[in-house]
Structure formats: C-alpha cells, structure tokens
C-alpha cells in the first residue's frame, strides 16, 4: 500500500488516530476475520484500547467519509485499531 493510500484510511475518533479493521487487514494481506481472531486470541498482549467498537454515530460518520471503490466491498466493520499499535500488530498475525 502506498503511503498516501494508508494516510487516507486513517480517521480521528475519540481523539485517537484509528484505522478500520478491514483496511488494516488489507494492508497486512490477511482476511479481516483472521485479524480479528488474532486480536481475540491474544488480547492480553495488546494494551487497553488497542481495538474498540465504534458507536452508531461514529460508524455513520466514518461511513459518510468513505468512498466505496468496489461493489463487493461495503463498510460492515465497526471495529477500529488505534494508530499507535497498528504497526506492532503485524507480529501477532498468522501467515
């Protein structure tokens, strides 16, 4: 992923820079379910607040900012990962 593409996928929610779980999964070339499973299986390895669920209002706000480029890709996720932990997460993903 190009740097500008990554920057366009980072949003500010609750005074934190975050990325949607499916965008982070795409970056690491894994399925979203694999990323979410890795977090759940290893939750104690991650700091509090690493991943959180969006409120309905937050979800709608982000949804209104996203241009869906593919008919098959829709915004289903309501989970985000904080920017401070995004790059460290790669160590936890199965390949």
XYZ file of C-alpha atoms in Angstrom:
95
model
C 0.000 0.000 0.000
C 1.269 3.453 -0.856
C 1.868 5.903 1.995
C -0.842 8.296 0.739
C -3.325 5.431 0.491
C -2.610 4.498 4.105
C -2.963 8.106 5.249
C -6.372 8.288 3.546
C -7.531 5.298 5.593
C -6.721 6.844 8.965
C -9.526 8.624 10.788
C -9.710 10.528 14.052
C -12.193 9.086 16.550
C -12.243 9.799 20.301
C -9.102 11.923 19.926
C -7.193 8.934 18.539
C -5.996 8.205 15.036
C -7.513 4.882 14.012
C -7.820 2.560 11.040
C -10.754 0.276 10.256
C -10.003 -3.375 10.844
C -10.616 -4.364 7.218
C -8.210 -1.692 5.962
C -5.503 -2.885 8.342
C -6.174 -6.485 7.296
C -5.810 -5.459 3.651
C -2.507 -3.748 4.466
C -1.145 -6.932 6.056
C -2.694 -9.109 3.327
C -4.902 -11.160 5.642
C -8.658 -11.554 5.870
C -10.469 -9.286 8.323
C -11.733 -12.300 10.267
C -8.114 -13.518 10.667
C -7.066 -10.142 12.033
C -9.989 -10.054 14.473
C -9.369 -13.651 15.573
C -5.691 -12.873 16.208
C -6.692 -9.978 18.460
C -9.230 -12.062 20.380
C -6.808 -14.973 20.854
C -4.009 -12.699 22.027
C -5.972 -9.927 23.754
C -3.635 -9.877 26.774
C -0.697 -8.929 24.533
C -2.334 -5.709 23.445
C -2.738 -2.550 25.507
C -6.171 -1.465 26.673
C -7.906 0.483 23.925
C -5.887 -1.120 21.124
C -9.104 -2.080 19.353
C -12.567 -0.802 20.088
C -16.057 -0.874 18.651
C -17.497 2.281 17.182
C -20.723 3.780 18.420
C -23.516 4.019 15.851
C -22.859 7.766 15.404
C -19.092 7.206 14.928
C -19.799 4.415 12.466
C -22.135 6.622 10.422
C -19.620 9.488 10.475
C -16.835 7.302 9.091
C -19.186 5.657 6.639
C -20.087 9.065 5.212
C -16.364 9.828 4.657
C -15.549 6.634 2.772
C -15.881 6.220 -0.955
C -16.550 2.561 -1.615
C -14.473 1.669 -4.673
C -15.782 -1.842 -5.199
C -19.359 -3.067 -5.316
C -18.346 -6.076 -3.258
C -16.598 -4.020 -0.566
C -19.032 -2.423 1.829
C -18.469 -0.930 5.231
C -19.550 -3.728 7.561
C -16.933 -3.398 10.252
C -17.468 -1.426 13.403
C -14.046 -2.109 14.875
C -11.035 0.166 14.679
C -7.409 -0.199 15.725
C -5.538 2.721 17.251
C -2.704 4.109 15.142
C -0.123 3.779 17.881
C -0.486 -0.005 17.771
C -1.116 -0.652 14.075
C 2.423 -1.488 13.043
C 3.121 -3.626 16.107
C 0.119 -5.748 15.270
C 1.859 -7.444 12.346
C 3.899 -9.571 14.769
C 0.690 -11.224 16.013
C -0.793 -12.176 12.636
C -0.537 -15.741 11.387
C 0.816 -16.101 7.858
